[in-house]
Each structure stands twice: as structure tokens, then as C-alpha cells.
PDB file of C-alpha atoms and ligand atoms in Angstrom:
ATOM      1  CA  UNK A   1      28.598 -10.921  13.396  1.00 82.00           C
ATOM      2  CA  UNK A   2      28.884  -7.021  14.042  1.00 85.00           C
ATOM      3  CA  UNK A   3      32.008  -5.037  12.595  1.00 89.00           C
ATOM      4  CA  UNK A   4      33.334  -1.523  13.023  1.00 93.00           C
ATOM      5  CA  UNK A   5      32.858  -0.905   9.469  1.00 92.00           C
ATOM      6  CA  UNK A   6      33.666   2.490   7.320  1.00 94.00           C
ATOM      7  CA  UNK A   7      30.170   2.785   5.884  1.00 94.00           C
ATOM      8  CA  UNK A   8      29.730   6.645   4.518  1.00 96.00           C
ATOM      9  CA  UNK A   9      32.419   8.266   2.485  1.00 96.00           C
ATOM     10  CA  UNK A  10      34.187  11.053   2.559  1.00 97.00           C
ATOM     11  CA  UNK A  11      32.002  12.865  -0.328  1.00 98.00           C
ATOM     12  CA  UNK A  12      29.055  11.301   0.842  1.00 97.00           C
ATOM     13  CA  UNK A  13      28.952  12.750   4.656  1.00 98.00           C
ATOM     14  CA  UNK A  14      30.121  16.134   2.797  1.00 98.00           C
ATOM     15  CA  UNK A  15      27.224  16.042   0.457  1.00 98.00           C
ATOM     16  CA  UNK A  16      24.937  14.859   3.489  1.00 98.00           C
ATOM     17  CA  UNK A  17      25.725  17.488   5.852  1.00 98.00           C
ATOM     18  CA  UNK A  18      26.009  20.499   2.963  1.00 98.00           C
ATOM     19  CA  UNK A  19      22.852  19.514   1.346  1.00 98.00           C
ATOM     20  CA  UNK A  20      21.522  19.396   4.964  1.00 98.00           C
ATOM     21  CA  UNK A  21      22.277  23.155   6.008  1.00 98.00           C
ATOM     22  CA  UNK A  22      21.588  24.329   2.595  1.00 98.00           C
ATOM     23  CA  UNK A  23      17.923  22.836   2.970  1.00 98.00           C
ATOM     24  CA  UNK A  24      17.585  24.120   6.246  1.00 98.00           C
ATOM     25  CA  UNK A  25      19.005  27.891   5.091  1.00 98.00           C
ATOM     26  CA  UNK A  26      16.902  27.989   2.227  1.00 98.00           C
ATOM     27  CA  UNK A  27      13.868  26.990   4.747  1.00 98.00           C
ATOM     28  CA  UNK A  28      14.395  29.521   7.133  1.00 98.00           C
ATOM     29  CA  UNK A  29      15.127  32.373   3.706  1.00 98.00           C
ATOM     30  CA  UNK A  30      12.009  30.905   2.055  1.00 98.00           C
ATOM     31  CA  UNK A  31       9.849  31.548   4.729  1.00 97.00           C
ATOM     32  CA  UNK A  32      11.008  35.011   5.139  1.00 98.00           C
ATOM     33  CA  UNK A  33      10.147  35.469   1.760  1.00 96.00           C
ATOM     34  CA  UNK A  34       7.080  33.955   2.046  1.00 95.00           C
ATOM     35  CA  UNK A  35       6.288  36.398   4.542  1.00 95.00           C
ATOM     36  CA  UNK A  36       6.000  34.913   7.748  1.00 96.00           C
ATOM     37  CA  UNK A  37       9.168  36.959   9.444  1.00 96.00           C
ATOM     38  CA  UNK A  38      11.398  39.363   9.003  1.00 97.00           C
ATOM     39  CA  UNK A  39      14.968  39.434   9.885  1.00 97.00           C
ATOM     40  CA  UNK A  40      16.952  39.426   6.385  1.00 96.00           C
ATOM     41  CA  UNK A  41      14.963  41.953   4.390  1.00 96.00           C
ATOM     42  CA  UNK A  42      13.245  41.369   1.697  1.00 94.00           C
ATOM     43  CA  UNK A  43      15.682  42.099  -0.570  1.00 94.00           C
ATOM     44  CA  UNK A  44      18.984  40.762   0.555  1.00 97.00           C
ATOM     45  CA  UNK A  45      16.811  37.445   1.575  1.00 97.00           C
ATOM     46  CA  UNK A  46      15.743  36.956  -1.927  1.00 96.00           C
ATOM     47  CA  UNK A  47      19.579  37.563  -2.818  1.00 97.00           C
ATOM     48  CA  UNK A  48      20.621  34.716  -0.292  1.00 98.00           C
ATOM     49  CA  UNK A  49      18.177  31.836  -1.198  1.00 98.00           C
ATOM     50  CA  UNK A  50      19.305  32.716  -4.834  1.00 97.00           C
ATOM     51  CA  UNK A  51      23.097  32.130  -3.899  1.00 98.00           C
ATOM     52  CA  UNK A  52      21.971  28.769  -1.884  1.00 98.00           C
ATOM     53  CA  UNK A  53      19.597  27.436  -4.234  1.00 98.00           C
ATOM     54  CA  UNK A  54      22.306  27.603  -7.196  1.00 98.00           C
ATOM     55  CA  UNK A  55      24.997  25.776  -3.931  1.00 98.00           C
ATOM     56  CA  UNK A  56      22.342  23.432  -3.970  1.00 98.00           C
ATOM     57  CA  UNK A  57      21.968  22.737  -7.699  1.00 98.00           C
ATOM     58  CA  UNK A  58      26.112  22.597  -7.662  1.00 98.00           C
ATOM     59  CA  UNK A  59      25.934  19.993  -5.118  1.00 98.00           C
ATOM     60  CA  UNK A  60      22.997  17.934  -6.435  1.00 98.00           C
ATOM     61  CA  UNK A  61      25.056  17.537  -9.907  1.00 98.00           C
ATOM     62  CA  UNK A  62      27.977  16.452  -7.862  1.00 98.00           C
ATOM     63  CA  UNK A  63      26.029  13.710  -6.033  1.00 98.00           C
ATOM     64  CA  UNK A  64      24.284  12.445  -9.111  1.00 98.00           C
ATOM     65  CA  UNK A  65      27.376  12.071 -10.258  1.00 98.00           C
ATOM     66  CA  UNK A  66      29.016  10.431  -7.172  1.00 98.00           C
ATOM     67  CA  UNK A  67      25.328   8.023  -6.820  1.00 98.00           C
ATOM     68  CA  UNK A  68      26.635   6.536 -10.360  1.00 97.00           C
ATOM     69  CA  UNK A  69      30.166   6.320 -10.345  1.00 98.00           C
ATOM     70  CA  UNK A  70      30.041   4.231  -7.170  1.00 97.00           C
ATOM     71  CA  UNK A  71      26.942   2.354  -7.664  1.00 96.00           C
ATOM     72  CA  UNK A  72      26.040   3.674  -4.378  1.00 96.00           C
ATOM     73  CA  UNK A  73      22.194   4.435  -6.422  1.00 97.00           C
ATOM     74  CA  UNK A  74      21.379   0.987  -5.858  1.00 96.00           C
ATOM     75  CA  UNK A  75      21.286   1.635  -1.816  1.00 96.00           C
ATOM     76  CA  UNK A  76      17.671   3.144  -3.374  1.00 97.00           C
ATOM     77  CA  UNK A  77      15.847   0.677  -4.949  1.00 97.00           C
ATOM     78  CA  UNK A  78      12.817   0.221  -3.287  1.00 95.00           C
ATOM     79  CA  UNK A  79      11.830  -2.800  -1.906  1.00 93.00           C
ATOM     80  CA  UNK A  80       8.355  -4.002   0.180  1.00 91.00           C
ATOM     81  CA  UNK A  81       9.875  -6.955   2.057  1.00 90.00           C
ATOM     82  CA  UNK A  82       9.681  -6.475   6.008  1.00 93.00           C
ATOM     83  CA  UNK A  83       8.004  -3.084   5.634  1.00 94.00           C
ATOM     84  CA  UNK A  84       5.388  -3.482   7.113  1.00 95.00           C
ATOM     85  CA  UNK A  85       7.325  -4.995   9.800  1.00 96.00           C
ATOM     86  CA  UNK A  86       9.449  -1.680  10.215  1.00 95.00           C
ATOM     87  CA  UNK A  87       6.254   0.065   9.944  1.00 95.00           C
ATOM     88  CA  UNK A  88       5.202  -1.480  13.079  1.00 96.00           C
ATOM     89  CA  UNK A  89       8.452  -1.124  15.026  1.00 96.00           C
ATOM     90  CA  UNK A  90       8.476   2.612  14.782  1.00 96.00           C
ATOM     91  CA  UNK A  91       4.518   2.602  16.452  1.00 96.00           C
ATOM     92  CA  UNK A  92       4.947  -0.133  19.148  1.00 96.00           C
ATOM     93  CA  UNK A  93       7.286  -2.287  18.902  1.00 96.00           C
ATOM     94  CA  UNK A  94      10.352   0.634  19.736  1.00 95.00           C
ATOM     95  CA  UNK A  95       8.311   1.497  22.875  1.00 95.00           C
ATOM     96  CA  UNK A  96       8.426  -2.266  24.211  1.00 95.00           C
ATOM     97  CA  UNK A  97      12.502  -2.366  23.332  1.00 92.00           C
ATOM     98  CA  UNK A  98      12.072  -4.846  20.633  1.00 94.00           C
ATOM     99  CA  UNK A  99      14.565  -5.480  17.801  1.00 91.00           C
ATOM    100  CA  UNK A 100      14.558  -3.641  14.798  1.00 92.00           C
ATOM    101  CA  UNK A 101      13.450  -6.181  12.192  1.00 93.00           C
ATOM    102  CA  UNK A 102      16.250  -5.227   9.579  1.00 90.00           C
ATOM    103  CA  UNK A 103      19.848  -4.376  10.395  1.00 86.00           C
ATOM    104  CA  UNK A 104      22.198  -2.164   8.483  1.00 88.00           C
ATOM    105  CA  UNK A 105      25.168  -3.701   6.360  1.00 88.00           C
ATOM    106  CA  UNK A 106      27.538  -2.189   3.970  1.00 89.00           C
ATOM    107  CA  UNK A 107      25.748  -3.405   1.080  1.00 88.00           C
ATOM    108  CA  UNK A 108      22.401  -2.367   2.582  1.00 91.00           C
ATOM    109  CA  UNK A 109      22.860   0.810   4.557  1.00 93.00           C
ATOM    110  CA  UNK A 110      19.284   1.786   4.511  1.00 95.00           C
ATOM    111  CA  UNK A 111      15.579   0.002   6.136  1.00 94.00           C
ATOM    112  CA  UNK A 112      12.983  -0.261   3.281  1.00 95.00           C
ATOM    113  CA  UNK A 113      11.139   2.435   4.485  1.00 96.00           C
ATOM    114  CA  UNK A 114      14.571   4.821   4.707  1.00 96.00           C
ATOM    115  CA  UNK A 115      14.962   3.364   1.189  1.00 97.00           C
ATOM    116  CA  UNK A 116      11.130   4.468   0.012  1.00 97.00           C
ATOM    117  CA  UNK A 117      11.326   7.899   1.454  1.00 97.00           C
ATOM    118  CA  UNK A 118      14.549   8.526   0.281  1.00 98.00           C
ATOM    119  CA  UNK A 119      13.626   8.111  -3.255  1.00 98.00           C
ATOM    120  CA  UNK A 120      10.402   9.794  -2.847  1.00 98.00           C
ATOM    121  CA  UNK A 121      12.439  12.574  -1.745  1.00 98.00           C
ATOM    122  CA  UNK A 122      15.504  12.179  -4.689  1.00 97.00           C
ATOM    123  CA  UNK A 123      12.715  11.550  -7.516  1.00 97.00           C
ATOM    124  CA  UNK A 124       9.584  13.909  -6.563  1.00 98.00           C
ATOM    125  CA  UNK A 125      10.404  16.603  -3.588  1.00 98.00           C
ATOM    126  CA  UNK A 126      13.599  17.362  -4.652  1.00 98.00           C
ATOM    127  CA  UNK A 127      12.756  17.357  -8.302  1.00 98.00           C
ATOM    128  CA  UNK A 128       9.543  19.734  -8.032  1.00 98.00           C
ATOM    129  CA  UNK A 129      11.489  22.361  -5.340  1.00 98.00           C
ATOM    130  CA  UNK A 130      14.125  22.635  -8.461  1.00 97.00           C
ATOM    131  CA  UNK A 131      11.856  23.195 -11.098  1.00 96.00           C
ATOM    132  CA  UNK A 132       9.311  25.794  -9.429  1.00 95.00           C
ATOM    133  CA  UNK A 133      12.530  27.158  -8.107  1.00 96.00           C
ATOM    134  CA  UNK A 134      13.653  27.855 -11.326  1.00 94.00           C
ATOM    135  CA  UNK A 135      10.794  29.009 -12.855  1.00 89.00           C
ATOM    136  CA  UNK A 136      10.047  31.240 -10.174  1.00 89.00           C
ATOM    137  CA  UNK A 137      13.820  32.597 -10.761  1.00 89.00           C
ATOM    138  CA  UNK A 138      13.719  33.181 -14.386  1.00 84.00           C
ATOM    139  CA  UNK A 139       9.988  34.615 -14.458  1.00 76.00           C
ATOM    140  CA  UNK A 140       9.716  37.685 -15.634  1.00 64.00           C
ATOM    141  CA  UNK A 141       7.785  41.006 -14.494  1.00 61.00           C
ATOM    142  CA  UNK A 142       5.634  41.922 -16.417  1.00 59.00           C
ATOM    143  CA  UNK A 143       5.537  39.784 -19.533  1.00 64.00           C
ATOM    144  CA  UNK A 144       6.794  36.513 -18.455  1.00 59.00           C
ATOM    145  CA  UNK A 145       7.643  34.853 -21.684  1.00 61.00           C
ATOM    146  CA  UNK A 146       6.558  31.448 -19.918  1.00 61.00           C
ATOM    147  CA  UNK A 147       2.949  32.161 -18.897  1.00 60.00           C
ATOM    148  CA  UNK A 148       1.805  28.528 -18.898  1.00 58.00           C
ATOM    149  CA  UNK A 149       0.041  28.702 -15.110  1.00 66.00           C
ATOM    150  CA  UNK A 150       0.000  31.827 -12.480  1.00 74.00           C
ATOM    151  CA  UNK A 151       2.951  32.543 -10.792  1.00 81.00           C
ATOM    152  CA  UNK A 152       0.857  32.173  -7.658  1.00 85.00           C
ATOM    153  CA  UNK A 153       0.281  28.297  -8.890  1.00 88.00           C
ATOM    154  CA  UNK A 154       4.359  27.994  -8.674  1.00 90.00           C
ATOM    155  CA  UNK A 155       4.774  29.572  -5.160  1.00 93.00           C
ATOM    156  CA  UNK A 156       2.203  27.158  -3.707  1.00 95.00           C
ATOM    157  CA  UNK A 157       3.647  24.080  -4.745  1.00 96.00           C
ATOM    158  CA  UNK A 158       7.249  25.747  -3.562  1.00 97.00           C
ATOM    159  CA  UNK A 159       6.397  26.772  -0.017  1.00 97.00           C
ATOM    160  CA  UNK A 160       4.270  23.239  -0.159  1.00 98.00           C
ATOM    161  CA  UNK A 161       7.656  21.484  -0.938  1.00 98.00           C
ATOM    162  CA  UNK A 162       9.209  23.444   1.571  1.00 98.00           C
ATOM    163  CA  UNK A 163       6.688  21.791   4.123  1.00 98.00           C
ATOM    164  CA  UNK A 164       7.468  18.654   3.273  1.00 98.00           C
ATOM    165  CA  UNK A 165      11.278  19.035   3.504  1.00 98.00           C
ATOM    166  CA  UNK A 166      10.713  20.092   6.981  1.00 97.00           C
ATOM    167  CA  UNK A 167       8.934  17.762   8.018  1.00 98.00           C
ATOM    168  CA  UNK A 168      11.524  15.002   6.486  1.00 98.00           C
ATOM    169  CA  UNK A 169      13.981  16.811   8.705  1.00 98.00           C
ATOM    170  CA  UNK A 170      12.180  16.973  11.882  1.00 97.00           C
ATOM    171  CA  UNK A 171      11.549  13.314  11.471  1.00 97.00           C
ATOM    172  CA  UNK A 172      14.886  12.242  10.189  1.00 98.00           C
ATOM    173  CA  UNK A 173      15.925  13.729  13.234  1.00 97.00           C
ATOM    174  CA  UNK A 174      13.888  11.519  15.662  1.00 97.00           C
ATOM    175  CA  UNK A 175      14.938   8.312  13.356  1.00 96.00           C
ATOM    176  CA  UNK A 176      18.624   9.574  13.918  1.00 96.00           C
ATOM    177  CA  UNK A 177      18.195   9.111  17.620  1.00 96.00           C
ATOM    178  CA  UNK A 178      16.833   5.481  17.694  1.00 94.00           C
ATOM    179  CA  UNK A 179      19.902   3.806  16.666  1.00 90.00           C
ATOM    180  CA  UNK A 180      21.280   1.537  19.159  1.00 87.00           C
ATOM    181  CA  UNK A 181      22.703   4.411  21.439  1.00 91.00           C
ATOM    182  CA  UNK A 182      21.073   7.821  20.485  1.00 94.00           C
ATOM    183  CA  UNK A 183      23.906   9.135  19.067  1.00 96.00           C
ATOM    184  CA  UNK A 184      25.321   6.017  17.224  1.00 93.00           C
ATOM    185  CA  UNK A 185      24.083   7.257  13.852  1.00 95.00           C
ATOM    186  CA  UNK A 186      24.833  10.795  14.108  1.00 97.00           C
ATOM    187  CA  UNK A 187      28.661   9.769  15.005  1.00 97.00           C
ATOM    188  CA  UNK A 188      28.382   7.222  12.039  1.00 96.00           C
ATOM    189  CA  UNK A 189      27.745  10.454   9.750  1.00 97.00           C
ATOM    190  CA  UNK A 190      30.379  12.331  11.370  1.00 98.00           C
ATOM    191  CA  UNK A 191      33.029   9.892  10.855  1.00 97.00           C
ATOM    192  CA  UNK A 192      31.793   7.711   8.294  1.00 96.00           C
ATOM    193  CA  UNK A 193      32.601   4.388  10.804  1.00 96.00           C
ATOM    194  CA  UNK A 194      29.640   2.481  12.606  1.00 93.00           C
ATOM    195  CA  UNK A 195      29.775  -0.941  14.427  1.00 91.00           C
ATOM    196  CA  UNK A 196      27.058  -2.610  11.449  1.00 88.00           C
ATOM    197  CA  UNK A 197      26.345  -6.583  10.759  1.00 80.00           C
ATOM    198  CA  UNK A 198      28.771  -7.967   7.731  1.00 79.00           C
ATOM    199  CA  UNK A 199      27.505 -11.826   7.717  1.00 64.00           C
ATOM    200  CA  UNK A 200      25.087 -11.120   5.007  1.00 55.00           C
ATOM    201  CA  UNK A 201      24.271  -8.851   2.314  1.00 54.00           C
ATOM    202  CA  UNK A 202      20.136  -8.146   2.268  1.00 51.00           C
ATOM    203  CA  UNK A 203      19.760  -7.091   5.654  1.00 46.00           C
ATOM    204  CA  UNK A 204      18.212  -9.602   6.997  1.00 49.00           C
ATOM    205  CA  UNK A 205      17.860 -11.317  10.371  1.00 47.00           C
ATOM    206  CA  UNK A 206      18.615 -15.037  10.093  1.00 43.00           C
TER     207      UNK A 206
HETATM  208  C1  HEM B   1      17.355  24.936  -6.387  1.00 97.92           C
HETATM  209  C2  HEM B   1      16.377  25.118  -5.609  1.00 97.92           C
HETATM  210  C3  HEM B   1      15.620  26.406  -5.364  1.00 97.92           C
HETATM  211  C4  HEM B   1      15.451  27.530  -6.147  1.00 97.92           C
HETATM  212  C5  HEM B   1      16.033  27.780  -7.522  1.00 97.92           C
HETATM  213  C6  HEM B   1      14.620  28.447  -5.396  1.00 97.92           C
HETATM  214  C7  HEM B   1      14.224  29.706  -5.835  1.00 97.92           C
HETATM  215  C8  HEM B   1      13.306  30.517  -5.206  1.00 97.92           C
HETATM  216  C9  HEM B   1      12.861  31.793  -5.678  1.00 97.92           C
HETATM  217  C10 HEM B   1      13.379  32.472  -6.947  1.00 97.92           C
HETATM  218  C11 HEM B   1      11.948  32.265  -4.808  1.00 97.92           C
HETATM  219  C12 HEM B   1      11.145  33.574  -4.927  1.00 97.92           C
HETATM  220  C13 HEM B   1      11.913  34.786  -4.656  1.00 97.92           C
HETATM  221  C14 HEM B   1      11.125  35.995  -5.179  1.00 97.92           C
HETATM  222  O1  HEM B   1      10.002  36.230  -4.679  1.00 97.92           O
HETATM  223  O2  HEM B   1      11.632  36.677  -6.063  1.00 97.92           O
HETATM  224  C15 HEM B   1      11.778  31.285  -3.778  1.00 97.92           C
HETATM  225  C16 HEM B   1      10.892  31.390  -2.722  1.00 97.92           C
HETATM  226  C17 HEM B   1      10.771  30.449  -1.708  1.00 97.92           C
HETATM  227  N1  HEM B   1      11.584  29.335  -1.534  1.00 97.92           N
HETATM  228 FE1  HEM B   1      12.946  28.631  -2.844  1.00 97.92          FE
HETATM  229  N2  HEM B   1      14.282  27.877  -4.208  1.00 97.92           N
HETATM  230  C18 HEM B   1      14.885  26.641  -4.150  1.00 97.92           C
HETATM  231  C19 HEM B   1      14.849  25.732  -3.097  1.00 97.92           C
HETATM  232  C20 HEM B   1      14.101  25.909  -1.958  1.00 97.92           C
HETATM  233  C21 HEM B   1      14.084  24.985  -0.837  1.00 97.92           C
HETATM  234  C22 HEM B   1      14.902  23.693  -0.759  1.00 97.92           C
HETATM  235  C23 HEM B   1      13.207  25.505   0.073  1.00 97.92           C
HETATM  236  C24 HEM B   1      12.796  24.972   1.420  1.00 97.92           C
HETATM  237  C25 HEM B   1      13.295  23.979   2.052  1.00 97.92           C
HETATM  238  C26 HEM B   1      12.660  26.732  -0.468  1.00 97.92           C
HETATM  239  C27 HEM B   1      11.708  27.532   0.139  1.00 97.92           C
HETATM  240  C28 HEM B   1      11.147  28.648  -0.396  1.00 97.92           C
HETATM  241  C29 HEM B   1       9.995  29.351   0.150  1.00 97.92           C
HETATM  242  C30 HEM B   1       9.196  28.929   1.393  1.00 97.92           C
HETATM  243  C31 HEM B   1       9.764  30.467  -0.684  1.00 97.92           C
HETATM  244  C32 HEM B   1       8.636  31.505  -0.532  1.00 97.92           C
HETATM  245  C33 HEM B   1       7.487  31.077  -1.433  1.00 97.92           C
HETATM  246  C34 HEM B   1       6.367  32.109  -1.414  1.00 97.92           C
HETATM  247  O3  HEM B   1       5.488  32.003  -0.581  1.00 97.92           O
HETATM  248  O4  HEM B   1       6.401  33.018  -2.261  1.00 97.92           O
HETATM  249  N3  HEM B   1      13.242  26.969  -1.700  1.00 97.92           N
HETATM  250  N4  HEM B   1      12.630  30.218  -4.027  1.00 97.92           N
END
């Protein structure tokens, strides 16, 4: 049985959509930095991914917080049962109009491969932009008192993880769209209420 059903919480969709444009802002400053454009200035665009990357830290303390006080970390663990399944959805099966093989409830508001990438993203991308970030923050010209590997070494794996982080958005993006209308889980986000299943609690078709 389907339910209109208040599924993302306040902090949640403000976590969601700040940790969104902060991504995307320190994106479009990293890549000025990196050297691909120039419309900030060098200077002032070092200044502004500084002030957003320390937003973002604020913010990623919050959520941790938030993930844990509501149990809501659970929604991550990973799990291989219909993956494969979903897998195949998203390369034919969407195409043909079939079913989605797992359906959204309260207790299980994300597919096992939103689940998967999701952590991936929470336990390694995340992670690794923070901490070459930081180092990359706190080095110091000339006699960086934590020489362990090349600065060089640090802004590779950065701009890497800023690849990757783009690349989640431009496809988190085209997942957005393929709910059942293509703005159902956009306006879900927005207002936190989405017509989802409530007769059971794994997600599962019976
Ligand atoms: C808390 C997180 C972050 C911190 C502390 C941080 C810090 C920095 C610093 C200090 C620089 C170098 C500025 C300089 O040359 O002096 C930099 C460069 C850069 N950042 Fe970030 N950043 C963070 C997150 C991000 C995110 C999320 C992205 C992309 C989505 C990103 C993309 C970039 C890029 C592309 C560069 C240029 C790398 C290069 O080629 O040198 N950063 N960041």
C-alpha cells in the first residue's frame, strides 16, 4: 500500500541541499585554482574555497552528529540483495518501462546501490577531499614541517576527488529524474513528503 509519507527531515534536506551547493562552489573555485579558468582571481578564489571548505567541515560535524542521534546511519549499511537486479534496471530494464525491483519505505529510503555509493562517498571521497584539503591548507612555504609526500602528490588526489564528486552529481542528477514522475524526488527533497510503500520494512516487492 502507497502513503504520502514525511520521509526527509527538516535538518536532513538542509544538510542535503547546503552540502550540495557547497560541493558544487568548491568545484567550480577548485578548478579555478587548478587553473583551468579564470573569473575569481587567484587570490580571492583561494580565499573563497577556504571559507567553503571550513562551511563544509561545520556542516559535516553537524550531520555526523544528526546520522547518530537519529539512527538515520543505518539507512547506509550496505547490502548485495537485488543489486544486481537494480544494476540491470538502470541499463535496460528503465528503457522497456519496467518496475524498479526495490521500492522506497521509511525504514529503507535508499536502493542498494544508492546505499553502496553513498557510503563509498561518506567513508572514502569525502574522507580523502578533507584530509588533502587540509593538508594542502596548513602546508607551509618553504619548510613545510609535514614533508611526508610532494605537495604535488596531495593536489592530484584533490582535483582527482573533485572528479569524482562531479561525476556523483551529474549522475545523481539523472537518478533524481527517474522517479515515478521526473520530478517526484526532487519535490520529495524540497518538502521532505513523498507518496512511498509502508506495508513492509526491507524494501521489498512481495
Ligand atoms: C574541507 C574540504 C576542503 C578543503 C579544506 C580544501 C582546501 C583546498 C586548498 C587549501 C586548496 C589549494 C589552494 C592553494 O593553492 O593554496 C584546494 C584546491 C582545490 N580544491 Fe579544495 N578543499 C576542500 C574541498 C574541496 C572539494 C569538495 C572540491 C571539489 C568538489 C575541491 C576542489 C579543489 C580543486 C579542484 C583544487 C585545485 C587543485 C590543484 O590542482 O591544485 N576542494 N582545496
Amino acid at each position: 500500500m502507497k502513503k504520502k509519507t514525511y520521509i526527509y527531515r527538516g535538518f536532513e534536506r538542509f544538510w542535503h541541499w547546503n552540502q550540495a551547493l557547497l560541493i558544487l562552489f568548491l568545484a567550480f573555485t577548485g578548478f579555478e585554482i587548478h587553473g583551468s579558468y579564470s573569473i575569481i582571481g587567484f587570490e580571492n578564489v583561494i580565499r573563497v574555497h577556504n571559507m567553503a571548505a571550513w562551511a563544509l567541515l561545520v556542516l559535516i560535524v553537524f550531520a555526523i552528529f544528526w546520522h547518530f542521534v537519529t539512527g538515520e546511519w543505518r539507512q547506509y549499511i550496505p547490502t548485495t540483495k537485488l543489486i544486481k537486479a537494480e544494476i540491470s534496471y538502470y541499463i535496460t530494464g528503465i528503457f522497456k518501462g519496467a518496475p524498479h525491483p526495490t521500492h522506497k519505505t521509511i525504514y529503507n529510503k535508499f536502493s542498494p546501490l544508492q546505499r553502496i555509493i553513498y557510503l563509498g562517498l561518506k567513508l572514502l571521497v569525502i574522507p580523502v577531499q578533507v584530509f588533502t584539503g587540509l593538508i594542502y591548507l596548513f602546508y607551509v612555504y618553504p619548510n613545510n614541517p609535514v614533508h611526508v609526500i610532494g605537495l604535488d602528490v596531495i593536489a592530484t588526489i584533490h582535483s582527482f576527488g573533485a572528479y569524482i564528486l562531479l561525476s556523483f552529481v551529474i549522475a545523481h542528477v539523472y537518478l533524481v529524474t527517474t522517479g515515478s514522475t521526473p520530478l517526484s524526488n526532487l519535490k520529495a527533497m524540497i518538502t521532505g513528503w513523498e507518496i512511498v510503500e509502508v506495508d513492509d520494512e526491507d524494501g521489498q516487492k512481495k
